[in-house]
PDB file of N, CA and C in Angstrom:
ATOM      1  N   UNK A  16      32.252 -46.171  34.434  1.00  0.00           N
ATOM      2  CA  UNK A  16      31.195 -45.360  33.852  1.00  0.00           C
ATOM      3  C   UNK A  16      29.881 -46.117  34.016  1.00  0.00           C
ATOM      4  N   UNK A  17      29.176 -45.161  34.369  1.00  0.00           N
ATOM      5  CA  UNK A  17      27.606 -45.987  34.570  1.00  0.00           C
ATOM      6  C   UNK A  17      26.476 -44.887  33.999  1.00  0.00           C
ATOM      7  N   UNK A  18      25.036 -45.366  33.600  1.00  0.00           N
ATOM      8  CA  UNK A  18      24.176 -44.739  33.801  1.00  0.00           C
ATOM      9  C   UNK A  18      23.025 -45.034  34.340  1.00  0.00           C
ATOM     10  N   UNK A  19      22.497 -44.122  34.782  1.00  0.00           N
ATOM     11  CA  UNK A  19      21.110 -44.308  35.558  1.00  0.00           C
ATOM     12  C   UNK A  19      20.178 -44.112  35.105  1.00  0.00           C
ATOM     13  N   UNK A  20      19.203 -44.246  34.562  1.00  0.00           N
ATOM     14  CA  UNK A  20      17.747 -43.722  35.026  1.00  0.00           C
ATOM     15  C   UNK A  20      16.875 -42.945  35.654  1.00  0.00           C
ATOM     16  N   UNK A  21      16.447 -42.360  35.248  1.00  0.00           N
ATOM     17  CA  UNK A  21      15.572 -41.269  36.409  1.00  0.00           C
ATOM     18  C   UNK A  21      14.387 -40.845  35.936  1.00  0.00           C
ATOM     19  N   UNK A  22      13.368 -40.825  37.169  1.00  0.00           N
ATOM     20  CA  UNK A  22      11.493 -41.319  36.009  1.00  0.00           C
ATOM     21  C   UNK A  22      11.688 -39.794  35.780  1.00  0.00           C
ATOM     22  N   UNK A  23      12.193 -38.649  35.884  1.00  0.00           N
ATOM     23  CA  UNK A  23      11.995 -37.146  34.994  1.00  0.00           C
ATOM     24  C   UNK A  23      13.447 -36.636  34.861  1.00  0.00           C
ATOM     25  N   UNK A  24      13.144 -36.396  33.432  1.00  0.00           N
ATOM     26  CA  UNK A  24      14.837 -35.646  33.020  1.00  0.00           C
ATOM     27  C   UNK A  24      15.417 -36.931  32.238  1.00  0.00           C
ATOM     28  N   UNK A  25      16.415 -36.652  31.819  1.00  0.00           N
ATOM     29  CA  UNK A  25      17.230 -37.572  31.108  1.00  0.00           C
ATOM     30  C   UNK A  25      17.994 -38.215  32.241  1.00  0.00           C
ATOM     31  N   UNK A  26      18.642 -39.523  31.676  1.00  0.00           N
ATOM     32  CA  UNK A  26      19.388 -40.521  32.550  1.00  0.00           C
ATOM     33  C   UNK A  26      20.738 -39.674  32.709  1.00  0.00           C
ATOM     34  N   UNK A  27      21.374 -40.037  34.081  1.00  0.00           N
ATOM     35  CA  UNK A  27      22.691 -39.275  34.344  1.00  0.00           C
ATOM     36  C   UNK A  27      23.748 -40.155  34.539  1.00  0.00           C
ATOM     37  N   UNK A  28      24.655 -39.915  33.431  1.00  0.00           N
ATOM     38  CA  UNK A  28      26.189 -40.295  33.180  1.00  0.00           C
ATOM     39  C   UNK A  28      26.954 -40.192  34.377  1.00  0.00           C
ATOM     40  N   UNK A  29      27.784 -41.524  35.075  1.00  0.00           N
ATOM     41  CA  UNK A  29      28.495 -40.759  35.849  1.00  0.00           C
ATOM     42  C   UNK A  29      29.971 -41.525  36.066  1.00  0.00           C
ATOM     43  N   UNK A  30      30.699 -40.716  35.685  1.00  0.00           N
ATOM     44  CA  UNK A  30      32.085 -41.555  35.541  1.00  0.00           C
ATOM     45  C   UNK A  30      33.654 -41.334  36.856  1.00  0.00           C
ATOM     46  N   UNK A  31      33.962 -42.220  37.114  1.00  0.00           N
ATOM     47  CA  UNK A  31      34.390 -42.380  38.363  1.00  0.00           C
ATOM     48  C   UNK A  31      35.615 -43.214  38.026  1.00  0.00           C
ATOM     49  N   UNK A  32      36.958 -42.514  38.889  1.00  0.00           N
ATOM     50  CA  UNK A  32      38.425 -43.271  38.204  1.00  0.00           C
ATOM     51  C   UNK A  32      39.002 -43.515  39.984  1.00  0.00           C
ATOM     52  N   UNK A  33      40.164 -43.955  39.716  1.00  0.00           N
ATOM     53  CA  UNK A  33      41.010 -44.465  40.660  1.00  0.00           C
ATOM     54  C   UNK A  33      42.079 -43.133  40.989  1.00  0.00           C
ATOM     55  N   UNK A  34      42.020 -42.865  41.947  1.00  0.00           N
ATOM     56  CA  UNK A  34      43.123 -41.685  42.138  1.00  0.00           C
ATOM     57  C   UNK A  34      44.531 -42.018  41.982  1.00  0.00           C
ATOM     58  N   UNK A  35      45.492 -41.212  40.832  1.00  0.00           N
ATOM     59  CA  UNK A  35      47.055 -41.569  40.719  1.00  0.00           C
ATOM     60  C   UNK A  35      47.860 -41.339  41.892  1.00  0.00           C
ATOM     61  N   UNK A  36      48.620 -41.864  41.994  1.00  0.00           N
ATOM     62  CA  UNK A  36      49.636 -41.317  43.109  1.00  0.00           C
ATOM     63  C   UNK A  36      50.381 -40.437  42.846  1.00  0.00           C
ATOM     64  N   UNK A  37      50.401 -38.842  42.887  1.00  0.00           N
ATOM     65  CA  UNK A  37      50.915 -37.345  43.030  1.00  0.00           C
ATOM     66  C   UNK A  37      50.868 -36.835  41.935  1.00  0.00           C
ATOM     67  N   UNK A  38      49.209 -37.199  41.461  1.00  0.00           N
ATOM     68  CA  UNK A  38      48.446 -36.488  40.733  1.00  0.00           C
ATOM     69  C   UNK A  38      47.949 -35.359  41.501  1.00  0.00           C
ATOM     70  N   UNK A  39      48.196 -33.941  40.132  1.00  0.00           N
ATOM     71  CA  UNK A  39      47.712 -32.704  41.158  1.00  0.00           C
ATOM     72  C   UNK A  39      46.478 -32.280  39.980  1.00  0.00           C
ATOM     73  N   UNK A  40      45.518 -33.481  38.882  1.00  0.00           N
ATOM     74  CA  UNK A  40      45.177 -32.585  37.993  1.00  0.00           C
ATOM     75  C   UNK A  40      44.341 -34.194  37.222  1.00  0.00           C
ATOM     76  N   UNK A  41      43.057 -33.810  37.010  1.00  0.00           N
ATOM     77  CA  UNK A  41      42.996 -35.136  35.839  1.00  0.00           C
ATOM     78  C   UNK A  41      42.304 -34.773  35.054  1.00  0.00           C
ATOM     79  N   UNK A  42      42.191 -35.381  33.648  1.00  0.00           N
ATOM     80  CA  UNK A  42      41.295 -34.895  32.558  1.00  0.00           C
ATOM     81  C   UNK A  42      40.295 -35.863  32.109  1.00  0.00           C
ATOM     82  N   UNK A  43      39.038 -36.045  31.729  1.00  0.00           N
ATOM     83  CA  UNK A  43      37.928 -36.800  31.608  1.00  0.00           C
ATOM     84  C   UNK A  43      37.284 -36.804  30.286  1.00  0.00           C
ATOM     85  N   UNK A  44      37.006 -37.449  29.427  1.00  0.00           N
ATOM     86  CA  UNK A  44      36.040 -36.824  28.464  1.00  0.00           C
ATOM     87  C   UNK A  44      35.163 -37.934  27.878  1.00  0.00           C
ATOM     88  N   UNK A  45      33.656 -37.519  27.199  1.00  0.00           N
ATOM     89  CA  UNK A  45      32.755 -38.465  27.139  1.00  0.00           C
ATOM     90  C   UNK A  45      32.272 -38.141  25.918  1.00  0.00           C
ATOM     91  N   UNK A  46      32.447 -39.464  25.131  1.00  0.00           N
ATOM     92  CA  UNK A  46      31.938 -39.351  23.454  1.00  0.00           C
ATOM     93  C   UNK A  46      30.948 -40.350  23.420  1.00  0.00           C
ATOM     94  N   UNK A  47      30.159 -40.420  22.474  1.00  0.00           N
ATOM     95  CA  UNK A  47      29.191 -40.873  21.683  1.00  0.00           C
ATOM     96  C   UNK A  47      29.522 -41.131  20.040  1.00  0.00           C
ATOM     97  N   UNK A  48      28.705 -41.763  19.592  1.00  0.00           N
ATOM     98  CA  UNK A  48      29.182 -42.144  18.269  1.00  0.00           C
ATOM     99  C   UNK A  48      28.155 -41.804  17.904  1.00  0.00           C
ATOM    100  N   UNK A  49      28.090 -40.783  16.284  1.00  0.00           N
ATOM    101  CA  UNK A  49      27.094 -40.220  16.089  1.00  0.00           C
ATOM    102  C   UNK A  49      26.744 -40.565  14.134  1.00  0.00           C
ATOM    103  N   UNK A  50      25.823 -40.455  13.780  1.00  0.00           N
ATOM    104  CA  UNK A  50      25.514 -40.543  11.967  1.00  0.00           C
ATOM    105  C   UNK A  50      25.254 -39.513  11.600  1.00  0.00           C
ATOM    106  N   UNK A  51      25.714 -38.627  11.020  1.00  0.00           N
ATOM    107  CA  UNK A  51      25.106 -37.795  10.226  1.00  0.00           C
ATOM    108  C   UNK A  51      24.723 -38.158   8.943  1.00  0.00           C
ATOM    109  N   UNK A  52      23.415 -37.238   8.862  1.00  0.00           N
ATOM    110  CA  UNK A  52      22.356 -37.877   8.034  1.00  0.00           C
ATOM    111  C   UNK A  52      23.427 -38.316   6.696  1.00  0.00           C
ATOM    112  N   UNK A  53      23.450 -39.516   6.356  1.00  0.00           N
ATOM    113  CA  UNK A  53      24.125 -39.514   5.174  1.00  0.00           C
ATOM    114  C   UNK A  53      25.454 -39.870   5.065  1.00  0.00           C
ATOM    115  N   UNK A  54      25.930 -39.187   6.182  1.00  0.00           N
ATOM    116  CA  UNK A  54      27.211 -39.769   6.356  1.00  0.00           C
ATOM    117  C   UNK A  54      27.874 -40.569   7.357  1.00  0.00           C
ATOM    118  N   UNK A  55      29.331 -40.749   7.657  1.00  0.00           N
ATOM    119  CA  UNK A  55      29.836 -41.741   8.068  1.00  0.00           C
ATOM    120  C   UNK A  55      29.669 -41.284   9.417  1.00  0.00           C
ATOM    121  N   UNK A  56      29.785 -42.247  10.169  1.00  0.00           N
ATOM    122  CA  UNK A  56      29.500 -42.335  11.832  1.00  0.00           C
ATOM    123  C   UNK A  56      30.643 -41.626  12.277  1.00  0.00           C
ATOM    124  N   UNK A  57      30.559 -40.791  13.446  1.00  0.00           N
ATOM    125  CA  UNK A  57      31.427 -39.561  13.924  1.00  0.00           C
ATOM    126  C   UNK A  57      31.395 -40.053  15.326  1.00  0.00           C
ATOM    127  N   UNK A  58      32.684 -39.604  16.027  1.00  0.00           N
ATOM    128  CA  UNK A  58      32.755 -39.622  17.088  1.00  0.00           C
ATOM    129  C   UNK A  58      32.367 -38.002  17.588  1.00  0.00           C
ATOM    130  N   UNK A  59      31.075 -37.942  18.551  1.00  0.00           N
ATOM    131  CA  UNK A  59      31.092 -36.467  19.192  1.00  0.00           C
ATOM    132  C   UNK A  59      31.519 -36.515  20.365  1.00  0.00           C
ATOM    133  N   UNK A  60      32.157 -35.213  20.669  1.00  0.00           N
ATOM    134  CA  UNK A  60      32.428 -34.661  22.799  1.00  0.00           C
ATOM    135  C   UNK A  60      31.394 -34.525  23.101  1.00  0.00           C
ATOM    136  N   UNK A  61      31.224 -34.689  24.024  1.00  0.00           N
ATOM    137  CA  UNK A  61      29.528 -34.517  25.081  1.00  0.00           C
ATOM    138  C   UNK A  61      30.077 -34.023  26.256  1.00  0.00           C
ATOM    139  N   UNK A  62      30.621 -34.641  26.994  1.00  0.00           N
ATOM    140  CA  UNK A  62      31.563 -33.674  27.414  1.00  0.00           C
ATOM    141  C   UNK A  62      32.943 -33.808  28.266  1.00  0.00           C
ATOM    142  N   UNK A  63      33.632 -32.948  28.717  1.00  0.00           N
ATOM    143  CA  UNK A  63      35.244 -32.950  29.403  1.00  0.00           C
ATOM    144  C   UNK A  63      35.427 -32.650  30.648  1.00  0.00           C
ATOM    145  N   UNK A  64      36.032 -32.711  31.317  1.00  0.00           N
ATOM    146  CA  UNK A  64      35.942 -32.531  32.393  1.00  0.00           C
ATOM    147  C   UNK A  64      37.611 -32.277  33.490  1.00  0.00           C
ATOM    148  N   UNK A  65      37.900 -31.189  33.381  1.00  0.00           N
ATOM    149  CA  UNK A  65      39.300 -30.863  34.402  1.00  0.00           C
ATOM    150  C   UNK A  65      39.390 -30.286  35.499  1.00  0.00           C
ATOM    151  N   UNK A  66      39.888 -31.218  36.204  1.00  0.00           N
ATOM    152  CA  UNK A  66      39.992 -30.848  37.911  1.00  0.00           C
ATOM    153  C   UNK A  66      40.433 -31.591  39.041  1.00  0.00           C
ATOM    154  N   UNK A  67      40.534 -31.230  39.980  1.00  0.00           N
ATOM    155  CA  UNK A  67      40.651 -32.479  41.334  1.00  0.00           C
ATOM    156  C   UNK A  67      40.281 -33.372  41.439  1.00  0.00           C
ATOM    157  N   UNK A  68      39.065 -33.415  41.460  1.00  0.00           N
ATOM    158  CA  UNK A  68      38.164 -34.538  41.298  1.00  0.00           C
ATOM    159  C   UNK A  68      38.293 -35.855  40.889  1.00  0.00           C
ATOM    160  N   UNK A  69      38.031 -36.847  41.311  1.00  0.00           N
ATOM    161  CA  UNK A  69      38.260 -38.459  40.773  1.00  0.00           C
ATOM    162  C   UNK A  69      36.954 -38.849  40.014  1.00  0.00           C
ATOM    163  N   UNK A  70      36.187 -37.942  39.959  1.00  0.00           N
ATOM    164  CA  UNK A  70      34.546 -38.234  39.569  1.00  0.00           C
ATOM    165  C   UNK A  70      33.815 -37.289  38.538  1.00  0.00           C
ATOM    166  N   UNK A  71      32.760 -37.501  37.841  1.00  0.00           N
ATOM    167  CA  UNK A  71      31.915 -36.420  37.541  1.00  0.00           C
ATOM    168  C   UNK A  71      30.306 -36.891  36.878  1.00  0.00           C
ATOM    169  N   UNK A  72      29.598 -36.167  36.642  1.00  0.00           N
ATOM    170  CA  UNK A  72      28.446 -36.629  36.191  1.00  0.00           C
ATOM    171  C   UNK A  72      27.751 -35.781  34.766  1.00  0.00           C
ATOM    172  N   UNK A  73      26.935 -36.438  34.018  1.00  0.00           N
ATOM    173  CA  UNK A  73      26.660 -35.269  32.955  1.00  0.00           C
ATOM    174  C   UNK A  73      25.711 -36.161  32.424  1.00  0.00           C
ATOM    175  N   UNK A  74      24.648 -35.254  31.582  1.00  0.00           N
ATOM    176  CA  UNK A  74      22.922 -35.919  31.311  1.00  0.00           C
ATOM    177  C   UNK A  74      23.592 -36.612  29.985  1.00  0.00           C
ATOM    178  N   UNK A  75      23.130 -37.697  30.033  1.00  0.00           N
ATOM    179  CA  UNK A  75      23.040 -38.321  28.696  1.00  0.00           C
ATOM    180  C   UNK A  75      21.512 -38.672  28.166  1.00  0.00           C
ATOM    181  N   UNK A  76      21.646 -39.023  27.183  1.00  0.00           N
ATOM    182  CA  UNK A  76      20.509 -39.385  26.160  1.00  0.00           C
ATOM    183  C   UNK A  76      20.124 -40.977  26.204  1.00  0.00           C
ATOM    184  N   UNK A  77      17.938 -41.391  26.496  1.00  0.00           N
ATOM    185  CA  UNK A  77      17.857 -42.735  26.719  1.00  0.00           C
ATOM    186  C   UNK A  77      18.739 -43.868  25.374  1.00  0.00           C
ATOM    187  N   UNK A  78      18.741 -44.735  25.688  1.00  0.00           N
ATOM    188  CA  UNK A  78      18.930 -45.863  24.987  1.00  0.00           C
ATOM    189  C   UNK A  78      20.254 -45.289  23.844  1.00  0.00           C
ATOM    190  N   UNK A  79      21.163 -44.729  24.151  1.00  0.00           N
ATOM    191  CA  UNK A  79      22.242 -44.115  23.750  1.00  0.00           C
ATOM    192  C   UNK A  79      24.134 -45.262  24.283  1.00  0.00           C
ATOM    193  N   UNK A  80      24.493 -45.046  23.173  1.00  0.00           N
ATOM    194  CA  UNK A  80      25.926 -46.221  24.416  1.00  0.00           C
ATOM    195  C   UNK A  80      27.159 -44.704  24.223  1.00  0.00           C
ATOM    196  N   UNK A  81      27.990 -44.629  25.633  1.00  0.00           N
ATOM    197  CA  UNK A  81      28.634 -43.887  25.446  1.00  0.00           C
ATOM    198  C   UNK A  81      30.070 -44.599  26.209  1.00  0.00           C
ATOM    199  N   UNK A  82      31.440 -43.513  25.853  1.00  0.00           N
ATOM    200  CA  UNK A  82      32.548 -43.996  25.950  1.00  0.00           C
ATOM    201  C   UNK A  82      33.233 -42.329  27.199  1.00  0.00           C
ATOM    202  N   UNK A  83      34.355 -43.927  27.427  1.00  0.00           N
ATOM    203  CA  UNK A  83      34.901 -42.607  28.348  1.00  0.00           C
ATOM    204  C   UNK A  83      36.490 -42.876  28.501  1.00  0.00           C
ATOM    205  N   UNK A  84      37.385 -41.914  28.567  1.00  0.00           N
ATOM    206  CA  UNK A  84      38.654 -42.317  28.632  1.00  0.00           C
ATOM    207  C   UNK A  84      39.318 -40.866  29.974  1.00  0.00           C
ATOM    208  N   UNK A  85      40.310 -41.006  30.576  1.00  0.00           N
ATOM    209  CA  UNK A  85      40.813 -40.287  31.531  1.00  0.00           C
ATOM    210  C   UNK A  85      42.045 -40.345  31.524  1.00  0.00           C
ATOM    211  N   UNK A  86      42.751 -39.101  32.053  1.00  0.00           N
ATOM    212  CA  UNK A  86      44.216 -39.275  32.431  1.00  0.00           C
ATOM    213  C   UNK A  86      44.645 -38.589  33.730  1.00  0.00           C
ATOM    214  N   UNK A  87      45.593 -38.899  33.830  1.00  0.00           N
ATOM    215  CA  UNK A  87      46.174 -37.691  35.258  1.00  0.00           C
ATOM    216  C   UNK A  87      47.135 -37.353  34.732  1.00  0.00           C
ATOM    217  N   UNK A  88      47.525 -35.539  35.791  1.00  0.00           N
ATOM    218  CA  UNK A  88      48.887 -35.046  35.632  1.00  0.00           C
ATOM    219  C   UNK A  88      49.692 -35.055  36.786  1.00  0.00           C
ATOM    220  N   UNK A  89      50.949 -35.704  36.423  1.00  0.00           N
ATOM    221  CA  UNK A  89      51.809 -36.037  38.163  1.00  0.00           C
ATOM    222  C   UNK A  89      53.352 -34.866  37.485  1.00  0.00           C
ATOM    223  N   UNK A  90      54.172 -35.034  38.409  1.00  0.00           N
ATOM    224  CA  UNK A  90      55.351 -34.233  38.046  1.00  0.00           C
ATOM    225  C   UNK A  90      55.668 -34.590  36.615  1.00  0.00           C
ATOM    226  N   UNK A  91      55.476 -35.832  36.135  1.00  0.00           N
ATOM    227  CA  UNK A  91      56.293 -36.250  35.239  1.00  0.00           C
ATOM    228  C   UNK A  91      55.687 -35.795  34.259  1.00  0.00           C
ATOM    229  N   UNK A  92      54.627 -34.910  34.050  1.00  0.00           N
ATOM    230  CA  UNK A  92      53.542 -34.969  33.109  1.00  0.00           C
ATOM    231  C   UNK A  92      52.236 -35.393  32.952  1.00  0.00           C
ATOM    232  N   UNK A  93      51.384 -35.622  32.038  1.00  0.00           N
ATOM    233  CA  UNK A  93      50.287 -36.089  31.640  1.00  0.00           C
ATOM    234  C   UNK A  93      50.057 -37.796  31.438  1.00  0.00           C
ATOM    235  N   UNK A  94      49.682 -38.401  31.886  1.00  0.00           N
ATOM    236  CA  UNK A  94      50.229 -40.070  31.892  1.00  0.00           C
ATOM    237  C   UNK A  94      48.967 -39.879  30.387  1.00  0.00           C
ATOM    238  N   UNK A  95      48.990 -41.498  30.077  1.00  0.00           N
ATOM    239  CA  UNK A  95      48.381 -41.872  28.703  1.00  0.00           C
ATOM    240  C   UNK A  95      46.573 -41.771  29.016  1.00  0.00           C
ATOM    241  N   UNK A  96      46.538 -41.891  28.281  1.00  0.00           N
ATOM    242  CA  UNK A  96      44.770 -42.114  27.961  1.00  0.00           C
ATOM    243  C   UNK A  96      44.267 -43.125  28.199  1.00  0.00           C
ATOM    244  N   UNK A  97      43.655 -43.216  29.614  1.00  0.00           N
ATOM    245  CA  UNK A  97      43.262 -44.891  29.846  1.00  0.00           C
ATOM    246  C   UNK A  97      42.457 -45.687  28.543  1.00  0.00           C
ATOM    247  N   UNK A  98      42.340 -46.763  28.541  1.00  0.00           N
ATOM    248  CA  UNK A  98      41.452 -47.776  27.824  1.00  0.00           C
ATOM    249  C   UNK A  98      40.197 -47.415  27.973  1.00  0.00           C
ATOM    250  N   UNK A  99      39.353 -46.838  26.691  1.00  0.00           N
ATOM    251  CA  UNK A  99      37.772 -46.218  26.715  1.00  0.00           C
ATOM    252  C   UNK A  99      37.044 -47.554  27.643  1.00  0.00           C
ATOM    253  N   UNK A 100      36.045 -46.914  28.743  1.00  0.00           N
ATOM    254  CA  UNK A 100      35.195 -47.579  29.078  1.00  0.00           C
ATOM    255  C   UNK A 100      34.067 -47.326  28.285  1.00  0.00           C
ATOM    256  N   UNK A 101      32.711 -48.337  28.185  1.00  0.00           N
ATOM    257  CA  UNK A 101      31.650 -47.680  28.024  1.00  0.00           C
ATOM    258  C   UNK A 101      30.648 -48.476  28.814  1.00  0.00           C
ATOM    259  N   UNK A 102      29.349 -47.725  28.292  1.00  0.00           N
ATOM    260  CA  UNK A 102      28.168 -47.810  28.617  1.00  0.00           C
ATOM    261  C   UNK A 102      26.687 -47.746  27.702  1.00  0.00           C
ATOM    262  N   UNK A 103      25.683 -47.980  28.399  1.00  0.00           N
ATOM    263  CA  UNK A 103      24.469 -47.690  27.754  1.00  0.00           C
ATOM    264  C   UNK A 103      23.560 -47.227  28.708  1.00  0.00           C
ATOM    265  N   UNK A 104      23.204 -46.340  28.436  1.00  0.00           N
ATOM    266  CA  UNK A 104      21.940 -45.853  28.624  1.00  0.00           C
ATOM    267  C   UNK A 104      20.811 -46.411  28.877  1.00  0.00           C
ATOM    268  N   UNK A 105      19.610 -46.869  29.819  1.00  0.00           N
ATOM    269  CA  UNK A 105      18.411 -47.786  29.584  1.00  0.00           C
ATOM    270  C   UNK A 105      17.408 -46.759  28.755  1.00  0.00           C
ATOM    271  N   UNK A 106      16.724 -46.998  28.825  1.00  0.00           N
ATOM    272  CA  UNK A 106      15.374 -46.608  28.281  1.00  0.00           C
ATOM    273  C   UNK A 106      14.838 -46.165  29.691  1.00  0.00           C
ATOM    274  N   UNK A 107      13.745 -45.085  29.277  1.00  0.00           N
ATOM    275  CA  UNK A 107      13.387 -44.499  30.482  1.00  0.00           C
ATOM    276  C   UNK A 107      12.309 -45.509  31.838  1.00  0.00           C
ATOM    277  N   UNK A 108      12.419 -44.959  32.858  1.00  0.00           N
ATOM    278  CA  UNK A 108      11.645 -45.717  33.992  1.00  0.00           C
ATOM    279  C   UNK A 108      10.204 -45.665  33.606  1.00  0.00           C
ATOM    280  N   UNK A 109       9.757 -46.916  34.022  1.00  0.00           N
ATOM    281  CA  UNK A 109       8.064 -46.343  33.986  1.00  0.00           C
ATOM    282  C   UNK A 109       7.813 -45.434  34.806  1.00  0.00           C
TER     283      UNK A 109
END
Protein backbone atom coordinates (compact mmCIF):
# COMPACT_ATOMS: atom_id res chain seq x y z
CA UNK A 1 0.00 0.00 0.00
CA UNK A 2 1.28 3.37 -0.88
CA UNK A 3 0.22 6.93 -1.25
CA UNK A 4 0.95 9.64 -3.44
CA UNK A 5 0.58 13.07 -3.72
CA UNK A 6 -0.77 15.05 -6.35
CA UNK A 7 -0.43 19.13 -6.57
CA UNK A 8 -4.66 18.98 -7.45
CA UNK A 9 -7.18 16.60 -5.96
CA UNK A 10 -6.56 14.52 -3.07
CA UNK A 11 -3.54 12.02 -2.72
CA UNK A 12 -4.26 8.50 -4.38
CA UNK A 13 -4.25 5.24 -2.39
CA UNK A 14 -2.95 2.47 -4.20
CA UNK A 15 -2.78 -1.04 -3.06
CA UNK A 16 -1.09 -3.84 -4.85
CA UNK A 17 -0.82 -7.81 -3.72
CA UNK A 18 1.01 -10.84 -4.99
CA UNK A 19 -1.08 -13.08 -7.22
CA UNK A 20 -2.24 -16.68 -5.45
CA UNK A 21 -1.73 -19.64 -7.30
CA UNK A 22 -5.47 -20.73 -8.81
CA UNK A 23 -6.94 -17.86 -7.52
CA UNK A 24 -10.06 -17.07 -9.68
CA UNK A 25 -11.25 -14.00 -7.30
CA UNK A 26 -9.64 -11.57 -4.58
CA UNK A 27 -11.08 -9.29 -2.04
CA UNK A 28 -9.40 -5.88 -0.84
CA UNK A 29 -10.52 -3.46 1.67
CA UNK A 30 -9.24 -0.05 3.10
CA UNK A 31 -9.95 1.38 6.63
CA UNK A 32 -9.03 4.34 8.47
CA UNK A 33 -9.37 4.92 12.05
CA UNK A 34 -11.79 7.44 12.82
CA UNK A 35 -13.10 9.73 16.38
CA UNK A 36 -16.26 10.55 16.63
CA UNK A 37 -16.82 13.65 18.21
CA UNK A 38 -16.79 12.36 21.72
CA UNK A 39 -16.41 9.11 21.24
CA UNK A 40 -14.20 6.14 20.98
CA UNK A 41 -12.01 5.77 17.87
CA UNK A 42 -13.81 3.60 15.07
CA UNK A 43 -12.54 1.72 12.49
CA UNK A 44 -14.27 3.10 8.99
CA UNK A 45 -14.48 1.20 5.19
CA UNK A 46 -13.30 3.64 2.69
CA UNK A 47 -13.28 1.25 0.55
CA UNK A 48 -13.49 -2.70 -0.99
CA UNK A 49 -12.65 -3.91 -3.72
CA UNK A 50 -13.66 -7.51 -5.75
CA UNK A 51 -12.24 -8.82 -8.76
CA UNK A 52 -9.38 -10.15 -10.96
CA UNK A 53 -7.27 -7.78 -10.38
CA UNK A 54 -4.00 -7.93 -8.16
CA UNK A 55 -4.29 -4.06 -7.73
CA UNK A 56 -6.49 -1.03 -7.13
CA UNK A 57 -6.49 2.61 -6.35
CA UNK A 58 -8.90 5.01 -4.35
CA UNK A 59 -8.60 8.95 -3.16
CA UNK A 60 -7.59 9.22 0.24
CA UNK A 61 -7.44 12.12 2.59
CA UNK A 62 -3.90 14.50 3.20
CA UNK A 63 -1.97 13.64 6.27
CA UNK A 64 -4.45 10.68 7.07
CA UNK A 65 -2.70 6.85 7.96
CA UNK A 66 -4.65 4.10 6.40
CA UNK A 67 -4.78 0.15 6.57
CA UNK A 68 -5.26 -2.54 4.18
CA UNK A 69 -5.83 -6.27 4.35
CA UNK A 70 -6.64 -8.84 1.20
CA UNK A 71 -7.55 -12.31 0.45
CA UNK A 72 -7.97 -14.68 -2.47
CA UNK A 73 -10.49 -17.31 -3.58
CA UNK A 74 -8.84 -20.68 -4.95
CA UNK A 75 -10.91 -24.07 -5.14
CA UNK A 76 -10.42 -24.57 -1.62
CA UNK A 77 -12.17 -21.43 -0.71
CA UNK A 78 -11.43 -18.01 0.61
CA UNK A 79 -7.75 -18.15 2.15
CA UNK A 80 -7.31 -15.82 5.50
CA UNK A 81 -7.00 -12.15 5.74
CA UNK A 82 -3.53 -11.11 5.09
CA UNK A 83 -1.61 -9.08 7.89
CA UNK A 84 -3.06 -5.20 7.65
CA UNK A 85 -0.53 -3.15 5.79
CA UNK A 86 -0.49 0.52 6.25
CA UNK A 87 0.28 3.83 5.28
CA UNK A 88 0.22 7.62 5.45
CA UNK A 89 -0.76 10.02 3.49
CA UNK A 90 1.79 13.24 2.99
CA UNK A 91 0.52 16.51 3.18
CA UNK A 92 -0.19 18.14 0.00
CA UNK A 93 2.61 19.17 -2.81
CA UNK A 94 3.58 22.67 -3.05
Amino acid sequence: ITCTANQKGPPTITIAWDATTGADNYQATLTRQERPLGGPPQTALIAQYTGTRTNTTADGDHNTQYQTQTRARTTAGWTDWTTPATTRCPTPKP
